[in-house]
């Protein structure tokens, strides 16, 4: 009998956070199995990364809205995730808001990584918001997903200093390096009940 948690990953982009989770599952530092990767973007690199790891992956057409899944897509997504056996859902650059039925289907089991020290800079391109504001430190946050935008309970944060010559691109690169450390480590601590 396996005591590994079953997690699914949802992403819209290049999938570097998915890769950090998949590597941690493979080397045993994250006692979990990724059952499925879903993307709302048909040619998203995250789907290619999933194939490289031999993990089932699926594009789900999000429907007519820009910022959320339509009702059909949401139903399909929930069913596909449940059928995969996923107990937890890890968002990794998934650029749509999940609400209502989805959050009820995975109550307190949807986790997100956000590229700022929440509650500062919620929403899009948080690294650019940090650069434009002129903060001296920023970072990333792993949190539970609730009905708000980047508002759920904070599980862990990693700090990244903003350097004198940083551009939003170089800052995002360093935030991502911290994300790749923080996300697997936080899930491992969560699954072993080391986070209250
Ligand atoms: C990550 O930096 C993640 O924090 C961010 O998207 C990027 C995805 O990169 N997520 C958000 O901004 C969500 N609000 P990846 O596809 O390489 O993992």
Coordinates of N, CA and C and ligand atoms in Angstrom, one line a residue:
X1 N 0.8 -1.2 0.0 CA 0.0 0.0 0.0 C 0.9 1.3 0.0
X2 N 0.5 2.2 -0.9 CA 1.3 3.4 -1.0 C 0.8 4.5 0.0
X3 N 1.7 5.2 0.7 CA 1.3 6.3 1.5 C 1.6 7.6 0.9
X4 N 2.0 7.5 -0.4 CA 2.2 8.8 -1.2 C 0.9 9.5 -1.4
X5 N 1.0 10.9 -1.3 CA -0.2 11.7 -1.6 C -0.3 11.7 -3.2
X6 N -1.5 11.8 -3.6 CA -1.7 11.9 -5.1 C -2.0 13.4 -5.4
X7 N -1.2 14.0 -6.2 CA -1.4 15.4 -6.6 C -1.6 15.5 -8.1
X8 N -2.4 16.5 -8.5 CA -2.5 16.9 -9.9 C -1.9 18.3 -10.0
X9 N -1.3 18.6 -11.1 CA -0.8 20.0 -11.3 C -1.5 20.7 -12.5
X10 N -1.9 21.9 -12.2 CA -2.5 22.7 -13.3 C -1.6 23.9 -13.6
X11 N -1.3 24.1 -14.9 CA -0.5 25.2 -15.3 C -0.8 25.7 -16.7
X12 N -0.4 26.9 -16.9 CA -0.7 27.6 -18.2 C 0.6 27.9 -19.0
X13 N 1.7 27.7 -18.4 CA 2.9 28.2 -19.0 C 4.0 27.2 -19.2
X14 N 5.3 27.6 -18.9 CA 6.4 26.8 -19.3 C 6.7 25.6 -18.4
X15 N 6.1 25.6 -17.2 CA 6.1 24.4 -16.3 C 7.3 24.2 -15.5
X16 N 8.1 25.3 -15.2 CA 9.3 25.1 -14.4 C 9.0 24.6 -13.0
X17 N 7.9 25.2 -12.4 CA 7.5 24.7 -11.1 C 7.0 23.3 -11.1
X18 N 6.3 22.9 -12.2 CA 5.9 21.5 -12.3 C 7.2 20.6 -12.3
X19 N 8.2 21.0 -13.0 CA 9.4 20.2 -13.1 C 10.0 20.1 -11.7
X20 N 10.0 21.1 -10.9 CA 10.6 21.1 -9.5 C 9.8 20.1 -8.7
X21 N 8.5 20.0 -8.9 CA 7.7 19.1 -8.1 C 7.9 17.7 -8.6
X22 N 8.0 17.5 -9.9 CA 8.2 16.1 -10.5 C 9.5 15.6 -10.1
X23 N 10.6 16.4 -10.1 CA 11.9 16.0 -9.6 C 11.9 15.6 -8.2
X24 N 11.2 16.4 -7.3 CA 11.2 16.1 -5.9 C 10.4 14.8 -5.6
X25 N 9.4 14.5 -6.4 CA 8.7 13.2 -6.3 C 9.6 12.1 -6.7
X26 N 10.4 12.3 -7.8 CA 11.2 11.2 -8.3 C 12.4 10.9 -7.3
X27 N 12.9 12.0 -6.7 CA 14.1 11.7 -5.8 C 13.6 11.4 -4.4
X28 N 12.3 11.4 -4.1 CA 11.8 11.0 -2.8 C 11.7 12.1 -1.8
X29 N 12.2 13.3 -2.1 CA 12.1 14.4 -1.1 C 10.6 14.9 -0.9
X30 N 9.8 14.6 -1.9 CA 8.4 14.9 -1.8 C 7.6 13.6 -1.9
X31 N 7.1 13.1 -0.8 CA 6.5 11.7 -0.9 C 5.1 11.8 -1.5
X32 N 5.1 12.0 -2.8 CA 3.9 12.2 -3.6 C 4.0 11.6 -5.0
X33 N 2.9 11.5 -5.6 CA 2.9 11.0 -7.0 C 2.0 12.0 -7.8
X34 N 2.5 12.5 -8.9 CA 1.7 13.4 -9.7 C 0.9 12.5 -10.7
X35 N -0.4 12.6 -10.5 CA -1.3 11.7 -11.3 C -1.6 12.3 -12.7
X36 N -1.5 13.6 -12.8 CA -2.0 14.2 -14.0 C -1.5 15.7 -14.1
X37 N -1.3 16.2 -15.3 CA -1.1 17.6 -15.5 C -2.1 18.1 -16.4
X38 N -2.8 19.2 -16.1 CA -3.8 19.8 -16.9 C -3.4 21.2 -17.3
X39 N -3.6 21.6 -18.5 CA -3.4 22.9 -18.9 C -4.6 23.5 -19.7
X40 N -4.8 24.8 -19.5 CA -5.9 25.5 -20.3 C -5.3 26.1 -21.6
X41 N -4.0 25.8 -21.8 CA -3.4 26.4 -23.0 C -2.9 25.2 -23.8
X42 N -3.4 25.0 -25.1 CA -3.1 23.8 -25.8 C -1.6 23.5 -26.1
X43 N -0.9 24.6 -26.4 CA 0.6 24.4 -26.7 C 1.5 24.8 -25.5
X44 N 0.9 24.8 -24.3 CA 1.8 25.1 -23.2 C 2.9 24.1 -23.0
X45 N 4.1 24.7 -22.7 CA 5.3 23.8 -22.5 C 5.1 22.8 -21.3
X46 N 4.3 23.2 -20.4 CA 4.1 22.3 -19.2 C 3.6 20.9 -19.6
X47 N 2.8 20.9 -20.7 CA 2.3 19.6 -21.2 C 3.5 18.8 -21.8
X48 N 4.4 19.4 -22.5 CA 5.6 18.7 -23.0 C 6.5 18.2 -21.8
X49 N 6.6 19.1 -20.8 CA 7.4 18.7 -19.6 C 6.8 17.4 -19.0
X50 N 5.5 17.4 -18.9 CA 4.8 16.2 -18.3 C 5.1 15.0 -19.1
X51 N 5.0 15.1 -20.5 CA 5.3 14.0 -21.3 C 6.8 13.4 -21.0
X52 N 7.7 14.4 -20.9 CA 9.1 14.0 -20.6 C 9.2 13.1 -19.3
X53 N 8.4 13.4 -18.4 CA 8.4 12.7 -17.1 C 7.4 11.5 -17.1
X54 N 6.8 11.3 -18.3 CA 5.9 10.1 -18.4 C 4.6 10.3 -17.6
X55 N 4.2 11.5 -17.4 CA 3.0 11.8 -16.5 C 1.8 12.1 -17.4
X56 N 0.7 11.5 -17.2 CA -0.5 11.8 -18.0 C -0.8 13.3 -18.1
X57 N -1.2 13.8 -19.2 CA -1.4 15.2 -19.3 C -2.5 15.5 -20.3
X58 N -3.2 16.6 -20.1 CA -4.4 16.9 -20.9 C -4.6 18.4 -21.0
X59 N -5.0 18.8 -22.2 CA -5.4 20.1 -22.5 C -6.9 20.2 -22.3
X60 N -7.4 21.1 -21.5 CA -8.9 21.3 -21.4 C -9.2 22.7 -21.9
X61 N -10.1 22.7 -22.9 CA -10.5 24.0 -23.5 C -11.2 24.8 -22.5
X62 N -10.7 26.0 -22.1 CA -11.3 26.7 -21.0 C -12.6 27.4 -21.3
X63 N -13.0 27.5 -22.6 CA -14.3 28.1 -23.0 C -14.1 29.6 -23.3
X64 N -15.2 30.3 -23.1 CA -15.3 31.6 -23.7 C -14.7 32.7 -22.8
X65 N -14.5 32.4 -21.5 CA -14.0 33.5 -20.6 C -12.5 33.6 -20.7
X66 N -12.0 34.8 -20.3 CA -10.5 35.0 -20.3 C -9.9 34.7 -19.0
X67 N -10.6 34.9 -17.9 CA -10.0 34.7 -16.6 C -10.4 33.5 -15.7
X68 N -11.4 32.8 -16.3 CA -11.9 31.6 -15.5 C -12.3 30.5 -16.5
X69 N -12.6 29.3 -16.0 CA -13.1 28.2 -16.8 C -14.6 28.4 -17.0
X70 N -15.1 28.1 -18.1 CA -16.6 28.1 -18.2 C -17.1 26.9 -17.6
X71 N -18.5 26.8 -17.5 CA -19.1 25.7 -16.7 C -18.7 24.3 -17.2
X72 N -18.7 24.2 -18.5 CA -18.4 22.9 -19.1 C -16.9 22.5 -18.8
X73 N -16.0 23.5 -18.9 CA -14.6 23.2 -18.7 C -14.4 22.9 -17.2
X74 N -15.1 23.6 -16.3 CA -14.9 23.3 -14.9 C -15.4 21.9 -14.5
X75 N -16.5 21.5 -15.1 CA -17.0 20.2 -14.8 C -16.1 19.1 -15.3
X76 N -15.6 19.3 -16.6 CA -14.6 18.4 -17.2 C -13.4 18.3 -16.3
X77 N -12.9 19.4 -15.9 CA -11.7 19.5 -15.1 C -11.8 18.7 -13.8
X78 N -12.9 19.0 -13.1 CA -13.1 18.3 -11.8 C -13.2 16.8 -12.0
X79 N -14.0 16.4 -13.1 CA -14.1 14.9 -13.3 C -12.8 14.3 -13.7
X80 N -12.0 15.0 -14.5 CA -10.8 14.4 -15.0 C -9.8 14.3 -13.8
X81 N -9.8 15.3 -12.9 CA -8.9 15.2 -11.8 C -9.3 14.1 -10.8
X82 N -10.7 14.0 -10.6 CA -11.1 12.9 -9.7 C -10.8 11.6 -10.2
X83 N -11.1 11.4 -11.6 CA -10.8 10.1 -12.2 C -9.3 9.7 -12.1
X84 N -8.4 10.7 -12.0 CA -7.0 10.4 -11.9 C -6.6 10.0 -10.5
X85 N -7.5 10.2 -9.6 CA -7.2 9.8 -8.2 C -6.6 10.9 -7.4
X86 N -6.5 12.1 -8.0 CA -5.8 13.2 -7.3 C -6.6 13.6 -6.0
X87 N -5.8 13.7 -4.9 CA -6.4 14.2 -3.7 C -6.1 15.7 -3.5
X88 N -5.0 16.1 -4.1 CA -4.6 17.5 -3.9 C -4.4 18.1 -5.3
X89 N -4.6 19.4 -5.4 CA -4.3 20.1 -6.7 C -3.3 21.2 -6.4
X90 N -2.2 21.1 -7.2 CA -1.1 22.1 -7.0 C -1.2 23.0 -8.3
X91 N -1.4 24.3 -8.1 CA -1.4 25.2 -9.2 C 0.0 25.7 -9.4
X92 N 0.5 25.7 -10.7 CA 1.8 26.0 -11.0 C 1.8 26.9 -12.2
X93 N 1.5 28.2 -12.0 CA 1.4 29.1 -13.1 C 0.1 28.9 -13.8
X94 N -1.0 28.6 -13.1 CA -2.3 28.4 -13.8 C -3.0 29.8 -13.7
X95 N -3.2 30.4 -14.9 CA -3.6 31.8 -14.9 C -5.1 32.0 -15.0
X96 N -5.9 31.1 -14.4 CA -7.3 31.3 -14.3 C -7.8 31.2 -12.9
X97 N -8.8 31.9 -12.5 CA -9.3 31.9 -11.2 C -10.3 30.7 -11.0
X98 N -10.0 30.0 -9.9 CA -10.9 28.8 -9.6 C -11.8 29.2 -8.4
X99 N -13.1 28.9 -8.6 CA -14.0 29.3 -7.6 C -15.0 28.2 -7.4
X100 N -16.1 28.4 -6.6 CA -17.3 27.7 -6.5 C -17.1 26.2 -6.5
X101 N -17.7 25.5 -7.5 CA -17.7 24.0 -7.5 C -16.3 23.4 -7.4
X102 N -15.4 24.1 -8.1 CA -14.0 23.5 -8.1 C -13.5 23.5 -6.7
X103 N -13.6 24.6 -6.0 CA -13.0 24.6 -4.6 C -13.8 23.7 -3.6
X104 N -15.1 23.6 -3.9 CA -15.9 22.6 -3.0 C -15.4 21.2 -3.3
X105 N -15.1 20.9 -4.6 CA -14.7 19.5 -4.9 C -13.4 19.1 -4.3
X106 N -12.5 20.2 -4.1 CA -11.2 19.9 -3.5 C -11.0 20.8 -2.3
X107 N -12.0 20.7 -1.3 CA -12.0 21.6 -0.2 C -10.7 21.6 0.6
X108 N -10.1 22.8 0.7 CA -8.8 23.0 1.4 C -7.7 22.2 0.9
X109 N -7.8 21.8 -0.4 CA -6.8 20.9 -1.0 C -6.2 21.5 -2.3
X110 N -6.5 22.8 -2.5 CA -5.9 23.4 -3.7 C -4.8 24.4 -3.2
X111 N -3.6 24.2 -3.7 CA -2.5 25.0 -3.3 C -2.0 25.8 -4.5
X112 N -1.4 27.0 -4.2 CA -0.9 27.9 -5.3 C 0.5 28.4 -4.9
X113 N 1.3 28.7 -5.9 CA 2.5 29.4 -5.6 C 2.4 30.8 -6.4
X114 N 2.7 31.8 -5.6 CA 2.6 33.2 -6.2 C 3.9 33.9 -6.1
X115 N 4.3 34.6 -7.1 CA 5.6 35.2 -7.1 C 5.8 36.6 -6.4
X116 N 5.3 36.7 -5.2 CA 5.5 37.8 -4.4 C 5.3 37.4 -2.9
X117 N 5.7 38.3 -2.0 CA 5.4 38.1 -0.6 C 4.0 38.6 -0.3
X118 N 3.0 37.7 -0.5 CA 1.6 38.2 -0.2 C 1.5 38.6 1.2
X119 N 0.6 39.6 1.5 CA -0.4 40.1 0.6 C 0.0 41.2 -0.3
X120 N 1.4 41.5 -0.4 CA 1.8 42.5 -1.4 C 1.7 41.9 -2.8
X121 N 1.3 42.7 -3.7 CA 1.4 42.4 -5.1 C 0.6 41.1 -5.6
X122 N -0.7 41.0 -5.2 CA -1.5 39.9 -5.8 C -1.7 40.2 -7.3
X123 N -2.2 39.2 -8.0 CA -2.6 39.4 -9.4 C -1.4 39.1 -10.3
X124 N -1.5 39.7 -11.5 CA -0.6 39.4 -12.6 C 0.8 40.1 -12.5
X125 N 1.8 39.4 -13.0 CA 3.2 39.9 -13.1 C 3.6 40.6 -11.8
X126 N 3.6 39.8 -10.7 CA 3.9 40.4 -9.4 C 5.3 40.8 -9.3
X127 N 6.2 40.2 -10.1 CA 7.6 40.6 -10.1 C 7.8 42.0 -10.7
X128 N 7.0 42.3 -11.7 CA 7.0 43.6 -12.3 C 6.4 44.7 -11.4
X129 N 5.3 44.3 -10.7 CA 4.7 45.2 -9.7 C 5.8 45.5 -8.6
X130 N 6.5 44.5 -8.2 CA 7.6 44.8 -7.2 C 8.6 45.7 -7.7
X131 N 9.1 45.5 -8.9 CA 10.1 46.4 -9.5 C 9.6 47.8 -9.6
X132 N 8.4 47.9 -10.2 CA 7.8 49.2 -10.4 C 7.6 50.0 -9.1
X133 N 7.3 49.3 -8.0 CA 7.0 49.9 -6.7 C 8.3 50.4 -6.1
X134 N 9.4 49.6 -6.4 CA 10.7 49.9 -5.8 C 11.0 49.3 -4.4
X135 N 10.3 48.1 -4.2 CA 10.6 47.4 -2.9 C 12.0 46.9 -2.9
X136 N 12.6 46.7 -1.7 CA 14.0 46.2 -1.6 C 14.0 44.7 -1.4
X137 N 12.9 44.1 -1.0 CA 12.8 42.6 -0.9 C 11.5 42.2 -1.5
X138 N 11.5 41.1 -2.1 CA 10.2 40.5 -2.5 C 10.4 38.9 -2.4
X139 N 9.7 38.1 -3.1 CA 9.9 36.7 -2.9 C 8.7 35.9 -3.5
X140 N 8.3 34.8 -2.8 CA 7.3 34.0 -3.3 C 6.5 33.4 -2.1
X141 N 5.3 33.0 -2.4 CA 4.4 32.6 -1.3 C 3.7 31.3 -1.8
X142 N 3.6 30.3 -0.9 CA 2.8 29.1 -1.2 C 1.6 29.2 -0.2
X143 N 0.4 29.2 -0.8 CA -0.8 29.4 0.0 C -2.0 28.5 -0.5
X144 N -2.9 28.3 0.5 CA -4.1 27.6 0.1 C -5.0 28.5 -0.8
X145 N -5.7 28.0 -1.7 CA -6.5 28.8 -2.6 C -7.9 28.9 -2.0
X146 N -8.4 30.1 -1.9 CA -9.8 30.4 -1.4 C -10.5 31.1 -2.5
X147 N -11.7 31.8 -2.2 CA -12.4 32.4 -3.2 C -11.9 33.7 -3.7
X148 N -10.9 34.3 -3.0 CA -10.3 35.6 -3.4 C -9.2 35.4 -4.4
X149 N -8.6 36.5 -4.7 CA -7.4 36.4 -5.6 C -6.2 36.5 -4.8
X150 N -5.5 35.4 -4.7 CA -4.2 35.2 -4.0 C -4.4 35.6 -2.5
X151 N -5.5 35.2 -1.9 CA -5.8 35.6 -0.5 C -5.8 34.5 0.5
X152 N -5.7 33.2 0.1 CA -5.8 32.1 1.0 C -4.7 32.0 2.0
X153 N -4.9 31.1 3.0 CA -4.0 31.0 4.1 C -2.6 30.7 3.6
X154 N -1.6 31.5 4.2 CA -0.2 31.4 3.8 C 0.4 30.2 4.5
X155 N 1.1 29.3 3.7 CA 1.7 28.1 4.2 C 3.2 28.3 4.3
X156 N 3.8 29.1 3.4 CA 5.3 29.3 3.5 C 5.6 30.5 2.6
X157 N 6.7 31.2 2.9 CA 7.2 32.2 2.0 C 8.7 32.2 1.9
X158 N 9.2 32.6 0.8 CA 10.7 32.7 0.5 C 11.0 34.1 0.1
X159 N 12.1 34.6 0.7 CA 12.5 36.0 0.5 C 13.6 36.1 -0.6
X160 N 13.4 37.1 -1.5 CA 14.4 37.3 -2.5 C 14.7 38.8 -2.5
X161 N 16.0 39.2 -2.3 CA 16.3 40.6 -2.3 C 16.2 41.2 -3.8
X162 N 15.8 42.5 -3.9 CA 15.8 43.1 -5.2 C 17.2 43.9 -5.3
X163 N 17.9 43.6 -6.3 CA 19.3 44.1 -6.5 C 19.2 45.4 -7.3
X164 N 20.2 46.3 -7.1 CA 20.2 47.6 -7.7 C 20.0 47.6 -9.2
X165 N 20.6 46.6 -9.9 CA 20.5 46.5 -11.3 C 19.5 45.5 -11.8
X166 N 18.6 45.1 -11.0 CA 17.6 44.1 -11.4 C 16.6 44.8 -12.4
X167 N 16.3 44.0 -13.4 CA 15.2 44.3 -14.3 C 14.0 43.4 -13.9
X168 N 12.8 43.6 -14.3 CA 11.8 42.7 -13.9 C 12.1 41.2 -14.4
X169 N 12.8 41.1 -15.5 CA 13.2 39.8 -16.0 C 14.2 39.1 -15.1
X170 N 15.2 39.8 -14.7 CA 16.2 39.1 -13.8 C 15.6 38.9 -12.4
X171 N 14.8 39.8 -12.0 CA 14.1 39.5 -10.7 C 13.2 38.3 -10.7
X172 N 12.5 38.2 -11.8 CA 11.6 37.0 -11.9 C 12.4 35.7 -12.0
X173 N 13.5 35.7 -12.6 CA 14.4 34.5 -12.7 C 14.8 34.1 -11.3
X174 N 15.2 35.1 -10.5 CA 15.7 34.7 -9.1 C 14.5 34.3 -8.2
X175 N 13.3 35.0 -8.4 CA 12.1 34.5 -7.7 C 11.8 33.1 -8.0
X176 N 11.9 32.8 -9.3 CA 11.6 31.4 -9.7 C 12.6 30.4 -9.1
X177 N 13.9 30.7 -9.0 CA 14.8 29.8 -8.4 C 14.3 29.5 -6.9
X178 N 13.9 30.6 -6.2 CA 13.4 30.4 -4.9 C 12.1 29.5 -4.9
X179 N 11.2 29.8 -5.9 CA 10.0 29.0 -6.0 C 10.3 27.5 -6.1
X180 N 11.3 27.2 -6.9 CA 11.6 25.8 -7.2 C 12.1 25.1 -5.9
X181 N 12.7 25.9 -5.0 CA 13.1 25.3 -3.7 C 11.9 25.2 -2.8
X182 N 11.1 26.3 -2.7 CA 10.0 26.4 -1.7 C 8.8 25.5 -2.0
X183 N 8.4 25.3 -3.2 CA 7.2 24.6 -3.5 C 7.2 23.2 -3.1
X184 N 8.2 22.4 -3.6 CA 8.3 21.0 -3.1 C 8.5 20.8 -1.6
X185 N 9.3 21.7 -1.1 CA 9.6 21.6 0.4 C 8.4 21.9 1.2
X186 N 7.6 22.8 0.8 CA 6.4 23.2 1.5 C 5.3 22.1 1.4
X187 N 5.2 21.5 0.2 CA 4.2 20.4 0.1 C 4.7 19.2 0.9
X188 N 5.9 18.9 1.0 CA 6.4 17.8 1.8 C 6.1 18.1 3.3
X189 N 6.3 19.3 3.7 CA 6.0 19.6 5.1 C 4.5 19.5 5.4
X190 N 3.7 20.0 4.4 CA 2.3 20.0 4.6 C 1.8 18.5 4.7
X191 N 2.3 17.7 3.8 CA 1.8 16.3 3.8 C 2.3 15.5 5.0
X192 N 3.3 16.0 5.6 CA 3.8 15.3 6.9 C 3.3 16.0 8.1
X193 N 2.2 16.8 7.9 CA 1.6 17.6 9.0 C 2.5 18.4 9.8
X194 N 3.5 19.0 9.1 CA 4.5 19.9 9.8 C 4.1 21.4 9.7
X195 N 2.9 21.6 9.0 CA 2.5 23.0 8.9 C 1.1 23.1 9.6
X196 N 1.0 24.1 10.6 CA -0.3 24.2 11.3 C -1.3 25.1 10.5
Ligands
LIG1 C1 5.5 31.3 -11.6 O1 6.5 32.3 -11.3 C2 4.3 31.4 -10.7 O2 4.7 31.9 -9.4 C3 3.5 32.4 -11.5 O3 3.6 32.0 -12.8 C4 4.9 31.4 -13.0 C5 4.8 30.1 -13.7 O4 6.0 29.7 -14.1 N1 2.1 32.3 -11.0 C6 1.3 33.4 -10.9 O5 1.7 34.5 -11.2 C7 0.0 33.1 -10.4 N2 -0.7 34.3 -9.9 P1 6.2 28.1 -14.5 O6 5.2 27.8 -15.6 O7 7.6 28.1 -15.1 O8 6.1 27.3 -13.3

